[in-house]
Each structure stands twice: as C-alpha cells, then as structure tokens.
mmCIF file of C-alpha atoms in Angstrom:
data_model
loop_
_atom_site.group_PDB
_atom_site.id
_atom_site.type_symbol
_atom_site.label_atom_id
_atom_site.label_comp_id
_atom_site.label_asym_id
_atom_site.label_seq_id
_atom_site.Cartn_x
_atom_site.Cartn_y
_atom_site.Cartn_z
ATOM 1 C CA HIS V 1 -0.067 0.151 0.014
ATOM 2 C CA SER V 2 1.267 3.478 -0.528
ATOM 3 C CA ILE V 3 2.017 6.153 2.258
ATOM 4 C CA ALA V 4 -0.998 7.833 0.949
ATOM 5 C CA GLN V 5 -3.499 5.433 1.632
ATOM 6 C CA GLU V 6 -1.531 4.545 4.774
ATOM 7 C CA VAL V 7 -1.986 7.820 5.824
ATOM 8 C CA VAL V 8 -5.563 8.649 4.597
ATOM 9 C CA GLY V 9 -6.469 5.745 6.992
ATOM 10 C CA LEU V 10 -4.534 6.372 9.491
ATOM 11 C CA PHE V 11 -6.002 10.203 9.795
ATOM 12 C CA CYS V 12 -9.618 8.500 9.177
ATOM 13 C CA MET V 13 -9.694 6.056 12.224
ATOM 14 C CA ILE V 14 -8.424 8.698 14.529
ATOM 15 C CA LEU V 15 -11.069 11.032 13.605
ATOM 16 C CA LEU V 16 -13.353 8.917 14.201
ATOM 17 C CA THR V 17 -11.959 7.845 17.438
ATOM 18 C CA LEU V 18 -11.410 11.607 18.328
ATOM 19 C CA THR V 19 -15.264 12.693 17.318
ATOM 20 C CA ALA V 20 -16.195 9.104 19.801
ATOM 21 C CA LEU V 21 -14.622 11.216 22.639
ATOM 22 C CA VAL V 22 -16.125 14.429 21.861
ATOM 23 C CA ALA V 23 -19.415 13.606 21.077
ATOM 24 C CA ASN V 24 -20.041 11.059 23.046
ATOM 25 C CA ILE V 25 -18.773 12.823 26.896
ATOM 26 C CA VAL V 26 -20.714 15.990 25.390
ATOM 27 C CA VAL V 27 -24.365 13.764 25.555
ATOM 28 C CA MET V 28 -23.680 11.980 28.872
ATOM 29 C CA VAL V 29 -22.921 15.797 30.660
ATOM 30 C CA ILE V 30 -25.831 17.137 29.414
ATOM 31 C CA ILE V 31 -27.810 14.298 30.807
ATOM 32 C CA LEU V 32 -26.174 14.100 34.085
ATOM 33 C CA LYS V 33 -26.354 17.682 34.939
ATOM 34 C CA THR V 34 -29.810 18.009 33.483
ATOM 35 C CA PRO V 35 -32.454 16.806 35.994
ATOM 36 C CA LEU V 36 -35.170 16.288 33.927
ATOM 37 C CA PHE V 37 -33.309 14.248 31.192
ATOM 38 C CA ARG V 38 -33.332 11.268 33.836
ATOM 39 C CA LYS V 39 -35.207 9.583 32.109
ATOM 40 C CA PHE V 40 -32.525 9.109 29.350
ATOM 41 C CA ILE V 41 -31.254 6.345 30.857
ATOM 42 C CA PHE V 42 -30.574 4.024 28.440
ATOM 43 C CA VAL V 43 -28.968 6.758 25.721
ATOM 44 C CA CYS V 44 -26.482 7.949 28.674
ATOM 45 C CA HIS V 45 -25.798 4.283 29.175
ATOM 46 C CA LEU V 46 -25.259 3.783 25.198
ATOM 47 C CA CYS V 47 -23.011 6.976 25.140
ATOM 48 C CA LEU V 48 -21.137 5.320 28.052
ATOM 49 C CA VAL V 49 -19.946 2.037 25.854
ATOM 50 C CA ASN V 50 -19.279 4.544 22.944
ATOM 51 C CA LEU V 51 -17.169 6.037 25.455
ATOM 52 C CA LEU V 52 -15.201 3.295 26.732
ATOM 53 C CA SER V 53 -14.951 1.665 22.832
ATOM 54 C CA ALA V 54 -14.064 5.129 22.419
ATOM 55 C CA ILE V 55 -10.953 4.643 25.267
ATOM 56 C CA PHE V 56 -9.701 1.170 24.626
ATOM 57 C CA LEU V 57 -10.994 -0.611 21.987
ATOM 58 C CA MET V 58 -10.495 2.331 19.065
ATOM 59 C CA PRO V 59 -7.071 2.859 20.036
ATOM 60 C CA LEU V 60 -6.370 -0.816 20.117
ATOM 61 C CA GLY V 61 -7.888 -0.760 16.546
ATOM 62 C CA ILE V 62 -6.001 1.361 15.233
ATOM 63 C CA ILE V 63 -2.822 -0.282 15.898
ATOM 64 C CA SER V 64 -4.105 -3.680 14.862
ATOM 65 C CA SER V 65 -5.117 -2.213 11.664
ATOM 66 C CA SER V 66 -2.385 0.424 10.235
ATOM 67 C CA SER V 67 0.896 -0.994 8.879
ATOM 68 C CA CYS V 68 2.884 1.385 11.081
ATOM 69 C CA PHE V 69 2.389 -1.126 14.171
ATOM 70 C CA ASN V 70 3.023 -4.258 12.451
ATOM 71 C CA TRP V 71 5.788 -4.285 15.158
ATOM 72 C CA VAL V 72 3.605 -4.462 17.863
ATOM 73 C CA ILE V 73 3.490 -8.430 19.328
ATOM 74 C CA TYR V 74 0.857 -9.847 21.554
ATOM 75 C CA SER V 75 1.209 -12.471 23.978
ATOM 76 C CA ILE V 76 -1.876 -14.876 24.484
ATOM 77 C CA ALA V 77 -2.891 -13.178 27.825
ATOM 78 C CA GLU V 78 -3.369 -9.680 26.179
ATOM 79 C CA CYS V 79 -4.378 -11.266 22.777
ATOM 80 C CA LYS V 80 -7.259 -12.645 24.807
ATOM 81 C CA ALA V 81 -8.169 -8.898 26.612
ATOM 82 C CA VAL V 82 -8.720 -7.813 23.145
ATOM 83 C CA ILE V 83 -11.264 -9.926 22.356
ATOM 84 C CA PHE V 84 -12.579 -9.534 25.544
ATOM 85 C CA LEU V 85 -12.738 -6.063 25.012
ATOM 86 C CA ASN V 86 -13.799 -6.392 21.183
ATOM 87 C CA ILE V 87 -16.699 -8.786 22.165
ATOM 88 C CA CYS V 88 -17.740 -7.317 25.170
ATOM 89 C CA PHE V 89 -18.974 -3.696 24.084
ATOM 90 C CA ILE V 90 -19.807 -4.406 20.956
ATOM 91 C CA SER V 91 -22.045 -6.345 22.525
ATOM 92 C CA ALA V 92 -23.031 -4.076 24.760
ATOM 93 C CA SER V 93 -23.895 -1.423 22.489
ATOM 94 C CA ILE V 94 -26.281 -3.346 20.050
ATOM 95 C CA LEU V 95 -28.528 -4.762 22.982
ATOM 96 C CA THR V 96 -28.766 -1.445 24.303
ATOM 97 C CA ILE V 97 -29.671 -0.499 20.832
ATOM 98 C CA SER V 98 -32.532 -2.566 21.169
ATOM 99 C CA ILE V 99 -33.986 -2.123 24.681
ATOM 100 C CA ILE V 100 -33.615 1.786 23.236
ATOM 101 C CA SER V 101 -35.919 0.846 20.714
ATOM 102 C CA VAL V 102 -38.072 -1.496 22.510
ATOM 103 C CA GLU V 103 -38.576 1.856 24.976
ATOM 104 C CA ARG V 104 -39.499 4.386 22.281
ATOM 105 C CA TYR V 105 -42.386 2.075 21.431
ATOM 106 C CA TYR V 106 -43.506 1.345 24.879
ATOM 107 C CA TYR V 107 -44.200 5.348 24.864
ATOM 108 C CA ILE V 108 -45.183 5.893 21.654
ATOM 109 C CA VAL V 109 -47.727 3.105 21.441
ATOM 110 C CA HIS V 110 -48.135 2.330 24.782
ATOM 111 C CA PRO V 111 -47.976 6.140 26.722
ATOM 112 C CA LEU V 112 -49.693 5.250 29.844
ATOM 113 C CA ARG V 113 -48.426 1.349 30.536
ATOM 114 C CA TYR V 114 -44.784 3.054 29.638
ATOM 115 C CA GLU V 115 -45.585 5.864 32.861
ATOM 116 C CA VAL V 116 -46.494 3.094 35.461
ATOM 117 C CA LYS V 117 -43.936 0.214 34.595
ATOM 118 C CA MET V 118 -40.768 2.472 33.216
ATOM 119 C CA THR V 119 -39.103 3.398 36.651
ATOM 120 C CA ILE V 120 -35.301 3.863 37.659
ATOM 121 C CA ARG V 121 -35.122 0.341 39.414
ATOM 122 C CA LEU V 122 -36.292 -1.446 35.550
ATOM 123 C CA ALA V 123 -33.841 0.679 33.848
ATOM 124 C CA VAL V 124 -31.186 0.011 35.988
ATOM 125 C CA ALA V 125 -31.934 -4.141 36.111
ATOM 126 C CA GLY V 126 -32.093 -3.435 32.143
ATOM 127 C CA VAL V 127 -28.311 -2.261 32.388
ATOM 128 C CA ILE V 128 -27.191 -4.858 34.627
ATOM 129 C CA PHE V 129 -28.632 -7.201 32.039
ATOM 130 C CA ILE V 130 -27.079 -5.922 29.710
ATOM 131 C CA TRP V 131 -23.591 -6.163 30.797
ATOM 132 C CA VAL V 132 -24.016 -9.989 32.119
ATOM 133 C CA LYS V 133 -25.257 -11.092 28.686
ATOM 134 C CA SER V 134 -22.346 -9.553 27.738
ATOM 135 C CA VAL V 135 -19.753 -10.794 29.860
ATOM 136 C CA LEU V 136 -21.520 -14.075 29.152
ATOM 137 C CA ILE V 137 -21.396 -14.257 25.119
ATOM 138 C CA THR V 138 -17.672 -12.631 26.008
ATOM 139 C CA VAL V 139 -16.638 -16.113 28.234
ATOM 140 C CA LEU V 140 -17.893 -18.459 25.498
ATOM 141 C CA ALA V 141 -15.795 -16.981 22.984
ATOM 142 C CA LEU V 142 -12.754 -17.157 25.628
ATOM 143 C CA VAL V 143 -13.897 -21.266 26.701
ATOM 144 C CA ALA V 144 -12.045 -22.748 23.702
ATOM 145 C CA TRP V 145 -8.640 -20.377 23.367
ATOM 146 C CA PRO V 146 -5.425 -21.924 23.064
ATOM 147 C CA HIS V 147 -3.165 -21.561 26.880
ATOM 148 C CA GLY V 148 0.487 -20.728 27.497
ATOM 149 C CA ASN V 149 2.904 -17.759 26.644
ATOM 150 C CA GLY V 150 2.717 -17.810 22.993
ATOM 151 C CA ALA V 151 2.745 -14.537 20.835
ATOM 152 C CA THR V 152 0.861 -13.434 17.809
ATOM 153 C CA SER V 153 1.460 -10.053 15.552
ATOM 154 C CA ALA V 154 -1.228 -7.811 16.317
ATOM 155 C CA SER V 155 -2.912 -7.565 13.730
ATOM 156 C CA ARG V 156 -3.892 -10.802 13.818
ATOM 157 C CA CYS V 157 -5.335 -10.583 17.484
ATOM 158 C CA THR V 158 -9.160 -10.226 16.303
ATOM 159 C CA VAL V 159 -12.772 -11.419 16.606
ATOM 160 C CA TYR V 160 -11.957 -13.918 13.713
ATOM 161 C CA TRP V 161 -8.793 -15.902 15.279
ATOM 162 C CA SER V 162 -9.919 -18.331 17.613
ATOM 163 C CA PRO V 163 -8.741 -22.319 17.441
ATOM 164 C CA GLY V 164 -10.948 -24.818 15.187
ATOM 165 C CA ALA V 165 -14.417 -25.285 14.971
ATOM 166 C CA HIS V 166 -15.378 -23.271 18.107
ATOM 167 C CA LYS V 167 -14.680 -20.425 15.720
ATOM 168 C CA LYS V 168 -17.435 -21.333 13.967
ATOM 169 C CA VAL V 169 -20.023 -22.043 16.655
ATOM 170 C CA PHE V 170 -18.967 -18.944 18.856
ATOM 171 C CA VAL V 171 -19.582 -16.754 14.997
ATOM 172 C CA ILE V 172 -22.853 -18.021 14.377
ATOM 173 C CA LEU V 173 -24.161 -18.228 17.924
ATOM 174 C CA PHE V 174 -22.568 -14.269 18.140
ATOM 175 C CA SER V 175 -24.195 -13.193 15.262
ATOM 176 C CA ILE V 176 -27.537 -14.354 15.881
ATOM 177 C CA THR V 177 -27.711 -13.282 19.676
ATOM 178 C CA CYS V 178 -26.381 -9.821 19.251
ATOM 179 C CA PHE V 179 -27.020 -9.113 15.699
ATOM 180 C CA ILE V 180 -29.848 -11.154 13.828
ATOM 181 C CA LEU V 181 -32.645 -11.064 16.629
ATOM 182 C CA PRO V 182 -32.009 -7.609 17.611
ATOM 183 C CA THR V 183 -32.148 -7.036 14.260
ATOM 184 C CA ILE V 184 -35.434 -8.376 13.960
ATOM 185 C CA ILE V 185 -36.261 -6.561 16.913
ATOM 186 C CA ILE V 186 -35.170 -2.913 15.753
ATOM 187 C CA LEU V 187 -37.673 -3.476 12.596
ATOM 188 C CA ALA V 188 -40.478 -4.753 14.549
ATOM 189 C CA VAL V 189 -40.403 -1.958 16.903
ATOM 190 C CA TYR V 190 -39.947 0.795 14.162
ATOM 191 C CA SER V 191 -42.587 -1.000 11.146
ATOM 192 C CA SER V 192 -45.597 -0.340 14.573
ATOM 193 C CA ILE V 193 -43.981 2.952 15.887
ATOM 194 C CA TYR V 194 -44.574 4.120 12.137
ATOM 195 C CA ARG V 195 -47.774 2.327 11.457
ATOM 196 C CA VAL V 196 -49.134 4.317 14.487
ATOM 197 C CA ALA V 197 -47.577 7.395 13.140
ATOM 198 C CA ARG V 198 -49.459 6.952 9.458
ATOM 199 C CA THR V 199 -52.674 5.868 11.590
ATOM 200 C CA ALA V 200 -52.824 8.520 13.789
ATOM 201 C CA SER V 201 -51.574 10.945 10.570
ATOM 202 C CA LEU V 202 -54.237 9.917 8.353
ATOM 203 C CA GLN V 203 -56.334 10.681 10.849
ATOM 204 C CA GLN V 204 -56.869 13.885 10.990
ATOM 205 C CA ALA V 205 -59.353 15.870 10.829
ATOM 206 C CA PRO V 206 -59.611 18.126 7.214
ATOM 207 C CA VAL V 207 -60.043 22.054 7.295
ATOM 208 C CA PRO V 208 -63.753 22.642 7.403
ATOM 209 C CA ALA V 209 -65.121 24.061 4.327
ATOM 210 C CA GLN V 210 -67.196 27.092 6.127
ATOM 211 C CA ALA V 211 -63.395 28.096 7.241
ATOM 212 C CA VAL V 212 -61.906 28.405 3.376
ATOM 213 C CA ALA V 213 -65.391 29.283 1.947
ATOM 214 C CA PRO V 214 -65.025 32.569 0.450
ATOM 215 C CA ARG V 215 -66.902 35.677 1.480
ATOM 216 C CA PRO V 216 -68.437 38.604 0.329
ATOM 217 C CA ARG V 217 -66.081 40.694 -1.019
ATOM 218 C CA CYS V 218 -64.976 44.368 -0.005
ATOM 219 C CA ASP V 219 -63.289 46.798 -2.518
ATOM 220 C CA SER V 220 -61.620 48.719 0.516
ATOM 221 C CA LEU V 221 -57.628 48.212 0.144
ATOM 222 C CA ALA V 222 -57.681 46.563 3.416
ATOM 223 C CA SER V 223 -60.122 44.221 2.248
ATOM 224 C CA GLN V 224 -58.060 43.286 -0.969
ATOM 225 C CA VAL V 225 -54.531 42.916 1.053
ATOM 226 C CA THR V 226 -56.755 40.666 3.675
ATOM 227 C CA ILE V 227 -58.112 38.190 0.764
ATOM 228 C CA LEU V 228 -54.211 37.827 -0.974
ATOM 229 C CA THR V 229 -52.392 37.377 1.748
ATOM 230 C CA ALA V 230 -55.433 34.314 2.965
ATOM 231 C CA ARG V 231 -54.962 32.950 -0.893
ATOM 232 C CA ILE V 232 -50.615 32.888 -0.249
ATOM 233 C CA LEU V 233 -51.045 31.653 3.026
ATOM 234 C CA MET V 234 -52.859 28.363 2.176
ATOM 235 C CA LEU V 235 -51.170 27.858 -0.682
ATOM 236 C CA PRO V 236 -48.356 25.369 1.747
ATOM 237 C CA ARG V 237 -51.970 23.185 2.400
ATOM 238 C CA LEU V 238 -51.898 21.506 -1.952
ATOM 239 C CA ILE V 239 -50.220 19.024 0.419
ATOM 240 C CA PRO V 240 -51.768 16.718 2.167
ATOM 241 C CA ASP V 241 -50.682 17.408 6.282
ATOM 242 C CA HIS V 242 -50.570 13.774 6.406
ATOM 243 C CA LEU V 243 -48.252 13.144 3.940
ATOM 244 C CA LEU V 244 -45.697 15.733 5.112
ATOM 245 C CA GLY V 245 -46.222 13.733 8.660
ATOM 246 C CA SER V 246 -46.268 10.543 6.776
ATOM 247 C CA ASN V 247 -42.832 11.057 5.058
ATOM 248 C CA LYS V 248 -41.496 12.432 7.776
ATOM 249 C CA ALA V 249 -41.723 9.355 10.007
ATOM 250 C CA ILE V 250 -40.454 7.578 7.102
ATOM 251 C CA LEU V 251 -37.841 9.937 7.829
ATOM 252 C CA THR V 252 -36.708 9.870 10.625
ATOM 253 C CA LEU V 253 -37.278 5.845 11.214
ATOM 254 C CA VAL V 254 -34.608 4.303 8.157
ATOM 255 C CA LEU V 255 -32.231 6.977 9.657
ATOM 256 C CA ILE V 256 -32.151 5.132 12.568
ATOM 257 C CA VAL V 257 -32.854 1.825 10.715
ATOM 258 C CA GLY V 258 -30.546 2.482 7.548
ATOM 259 C CA GLN V 259 -27.298 3.455 10.394
ATOM 260 C CA PHE V 260 -27.664 0.552 12.733
ATOM 261 C CA LEU V 261 -27.333 -2.147 9.752
ATOM 262 C CA CYS V 262 -25.193 -0.248 7.610
ATOM 263 C CA CYS V 263 -22.782 -0.002 10.047
ATOM 264 C CA TRP V 264 -23.000 -3.948 11.276
ATOM 265 C CA LEU V 265 -23.786 -5.541 8.442
ATOM 266 C CA PRO V 266 -20.879 -5.569 7.412
ATOM 267 C CA PHE V 267 -19.170 -6.897 10.243
ATOM 268 C CA PHE V 268 -21.250 -9.776 10.576
ATOM 269 C CA ALA V 269 -21.988 -10.504 7.056
ATOM 270 C CA PHE V 270 -17.860 -10.999 6.676
ATOM 271 C CA HIS V 271 -17.468 -13.099 10.253
ATOM 272 C CA LEU V 272 -20.377 -15.458 8.805
ATOM 273 C CA HIS V 273 -18.786 -15.890 5.650
ATOM 274 C CA SER V 274 -15.058 -16.428 6.905
ATOM 275 C CA SER V 275 -16.437 -18.676 9.544
ATOM 276 C CA VAL V 276 -18.034 -21.294 7.238
ATOM 277 C CA SER V 277 -15.681 -20.681 4.464
ATOM 278 C CA VAL V 278 -12.905 -23.581 4.264
ATOM 279 C CA GLY V 279 -9.544 -21.934 3.648
ATOM 280 C CA THR V 280 -9.904 -18.322 4.480
ATOM 281 C CA VAL V 281 -7.569 -16.088 6.844
ATOM 282 C CA GLY V 282 -8.818 -13.745 9.327
ATOM 283 C CA GLY V 283 -6.680 -10.451 9.469
ATOM 284 C CA GLY V 284 -6.762 -9.109 5.871
ATOM 285 C CA GLN V 285 -7.865 -5.509 4.965
ATOM 286 C CA GLU V 286 -11.659 -6.892 3.855
ATOM 287 C CA GLU V 287 -11.403 -7.316 7.877
ATOM 288 C CA MET V 288 -9.615 -3.732 8.766
ATOM 289 C CA ALA V 289 -13.024 -2.507 6.696
ATOM 290 C CA VAL V 290 -15.636 -3.842 8.116
ATOM 291 C CA THR V 291 -14.383 -3.248 11.498
ATOM 292 C CA TRP V 292 -13.628 -0.057 11.497
ATOM 293 C CA ILE V 293 -16.908 0.715 9.386
ATOM 294 C CA ALA V 294 -19.118 -1.445 12.571
ATOM 295 C CA TYR V 295 -16.629 0.490 15.032
ATOM 296 C CA SER V 296 -18.027 3.555 13.225
ATOM 297 C CA SER V 297 -21.489 3.431 15.207
ATOM 298 C CA PHE V 298 -19.937 4.329 18.237
ATOM 299 C CA ALA V 299 -18.930 8.265 16.524
ATOM 300 C CA VAL V 300 -22.616 8.496 15.341
ATOM 301 C CA ASN V 301 -24.419 6.928 17.673
ATOM 302 C CA PRO V 302 -24.685 10.185 19.682
ATOM 303 C CA PHE V 303 -25.795 11.665 16.986
ATOM 304 C CA PHE V 304 -28.559 10.198 15.996
ATOM 305 C CA TYR V 305 -30.206 9.125 19.632
ATOM 306 C CA GLY V 306 -28.761 12.407 21.557
ATOM 307 C CA LEU V 307 -27.734 15.021 19.787
ATOM 308 C CA LEU V 308 -30.519 15.188 17.048
ATOM 309 C CA ASN V 309 -32.930 15.573 20.381
ATOM 310 C CA ARG V 310 -34.785 19.288 21.080
ATOM 311 C CA GLN V 311 -34.073 19.223 23.831
ATOM 312 C CA ILE V 312 -30.084 17.792 24.194
ATOM 313 C CA ARG V 313 -29.903 20.587 21.510
ATOM 314 C CA GLU V 314 -31.001 23.181 23.814
ATOM 315 C CA GLU V 315 -29.558 22.087 26.876
ATOM 316 C CA LEU V 316 -25.655 22.106 25.022
ATOM 317 C CA ALA V 317 -26.152 25.704 23.433
ATOM 318 C CA ARG V 318 -27.281 26.959 27.019
ATOM 319 C CA LEU V 319 -24.764 25.244 28.001
ATOM 320 C CA ARG V 320 -21.896 26.856 25.613
ATOM 321 C CA ARG V 321 -23.825 30.125 25.988
ATOM 322 C CA SER V 322 -22.992 29.899 30.000
ATOM 323 C CA CYS V 323 -19.038 29.166 29.119
ATOM 324 C CA LEU V 324 -18.811 31.485 26.597
ATOM 325 C CA ASN V 325 -19.860 34.553 29.336
ATOM 326 C CA HIS V 326 -22.941 35.509 26.514
ATOM 327 C CA PRO V 327 -26.071 36.574 28.430
ATOM 328 C CA LEU V 328 -28.544 34.002 28.639
ATOM 329 C CA GLY V 329 -31.639 36.587 28.610
ATOM 330 C CA GLN V 330 -34.813 35.309 29.751
ATOM 331 C CA GLU V 331 -34.279 31.389 29.363
ATOM 332 C CA LEU V 332 -37.316 29.410 29.735
ATOM 333 C CA CYS V 333 -37.568 26.396 31.684
ATOM 334 C CA LEU V 334 -38.837 23.070 30.435
ATOM 335 C CA SER V 335 -41.768 21.907 32.013
ATOM 336 C CA ILE V 336 -42.453 18.190 32.962
ATOM 337 C CA SER V 337 -44.054 17.461 29.785
ATOM 338 C CA GLU V 338 -42.109 19.187 27.700
ATOM 339 C CA ALA V 339 -39.472 17.432 28.870
ATOM 340 C CA SER V 340 -40.514 13.603 28.117
ATOM 341 C CA VAL V 341 -37.679 11.130 27.260
ATOM 342 C CA HIS V 342 -38.875 11.275 23.643
ATOM 343 C CA GLU V 343 -40.572 14.000 22.951
ATOM 344 C CA ASN V 344 -38.431 15.420 20.169
ATOM 345 C CA PHE V 345 -38.942 11.890 18.591
ATOM 346 C CA LEU V 346 -42.415 11.333 18.884
ATOM 347 C CA GLN V 347 -42.467 15.490 17.203
ATOM 348 C CA LEU V 348 -41.176 14.514 14.775
ATOM 349 C CA LEU V 349 -43.219 11.272 13.867
ATOM 350 C CA GLN V 350 -46.533 12.838 14.069
#
C-alpha cells in the first residue's frame, strides 16, 4: 500500500476515535447535569459504552489495522484481553440500541403503561442484563482459546482469531445473539411505531369547509390585502398534512434503522462468511474495513440518539452560551411534559 493510503487510513481512524470521545462525553454531561433528563438512562448508557470503546477498543483497533504498528506483538493473555473488549463492548452497544427501540415503542404506542412501569429500578435491571449477557457471550468465546506463553501479531488478534471448530460455533452464535435477533426486534418495533404514526396522520381532521368558504367581497384596500394574504397562506395546503407527517416518519425510521444496518451488517456478514468458508484467513484488509465500519457506530450513535433530540440540543446551546460568558437572557424553563424522554422523536413521527 502507498504511503498516502496509509496516512489517509490512519487519519480517518484517529478522526473517528476523537469524534466518538467528544460527542459521547458531551451527551453524557448534558444528560447527567440536567435533572429533567434522568429518563434518558439508556441513551446515557449507550454513550458510556461508546465512550469506553473510544478509550480502549478503538486505539487497539488502530494498532491492529495500521502497518505503522506491525512491530507490536501480543501475548496470548493480551490478545484474549483485546478479544474480550471487542466482543463485550460490541454486544453491550447493540443490546442497548435494542432496548432503546423497545422503550420508544412503549412510550409512543402504550404511553400510560410506559409511565407506570418505566421506573429507575427497571432501567437499572435492564443495564445489568445488558452487561451480564455481554460478559457471558465473551466468556463463551474465550472458553476454547489456546493457552500458554505463545504470541501473535497485533494484526492477527481479532474476533476471527480462534482455533478449530469452536470458531465457527461461536461466530454463528454471536451473530444470532448480537445481530440477527436485535435486528428483528428493531425492525419489528420501528415498523409498529411507523404504523401508529401513519394511522394518526391519516386520522387528522380535515380543514372545515366553512373555514375556507369565500366571504362577501369588499372593494376597500384593506379587504383586498386580506384576501390576497389569505390566498398566499393557503398555498402550502396543496400538499396534504398527513403526507408530510408520513414522509417525516419514514425518513426518521429509515435513518435510524439504516444507520444500524450500515454499521453492523458488513461486520457480521463478513465473519459469518469467513467462519463457514474453507481456507479463509482472517486479519486481512477486508476484516479491517468492516471492523472500522462497525466502530463508526460508536461515533455516530451520540448524534442519532442524543444530539438530534431538541431538549439536548437546547441544553447544549445554553451551556455553550454560559461557557462563553454571554448573557443568557430570559430562559424558558422546560416543563415536565415538555422534557419527556422522546418528545423530539415523537414530534418527528407526528
């Protein structure tokens, strides 16, 4: 590979790592600092997993992916630690995204049930479940790993690196547990949310006929201006409101689901294909590419699940003005109803 390709690749990996660090820290600080955002616990947990990945996992990925670090050699124990971090953080991130989608489903489709059952205790239990399942999957991956004082190149120390038939069994189980099932859940949940949003938009009451009925004309200048203004303001209604709402719902759901699939589908498809193919050797350029496409999820998640929310953006702007010592002016305090956990998401769907 040319030096230019190596430099560009290294720059992109470092940029992704820095973006993941800054974006996740910002969203976590805003959520933890604002008492009204205490229900964003799963979004905060997702940012925590992404932040841990940016601190530990992504720098190790840079060492494994760049030829500048070909001289780095891992012992068996060190390689096990790298594999543990990879599988554990990937599992925790995907499982958290799945729980966020289910939480949004109950918030929008069953709001009364959500308000009653969604307690801090239940949220903490969900977080514990995520980490217990992630650790169990990781331990299963390391059961048949080789022991001893051997060593391997950093570029060979990847999720694919595993001995014998155990590798095939684990990769299939890992893909089913951490990708196929979460994908089915996410698609089913967001499809149900879209159907609810579309039904609500179709049931929107039309503009009453008397509201747009022509009134007796008057020849005065003020009356002519009023009639002209009314006609101009009615031009946007040529596009039905329910179509606009439906398009917003489609765009929102396509962005969320599409981002998840674009990041993780290449990663799991590659490892599934490699595990069942005979004579395939891991650690190549293809594995490096799909790994960093998956790692990009750690940098993109805080934007899709945090900074796109209106309340979080407003709080970020307020903190920025405060840090710059600008006068805050008359700040409007968010009411309890306005600070609901998924208000921005619900508004987009509506």
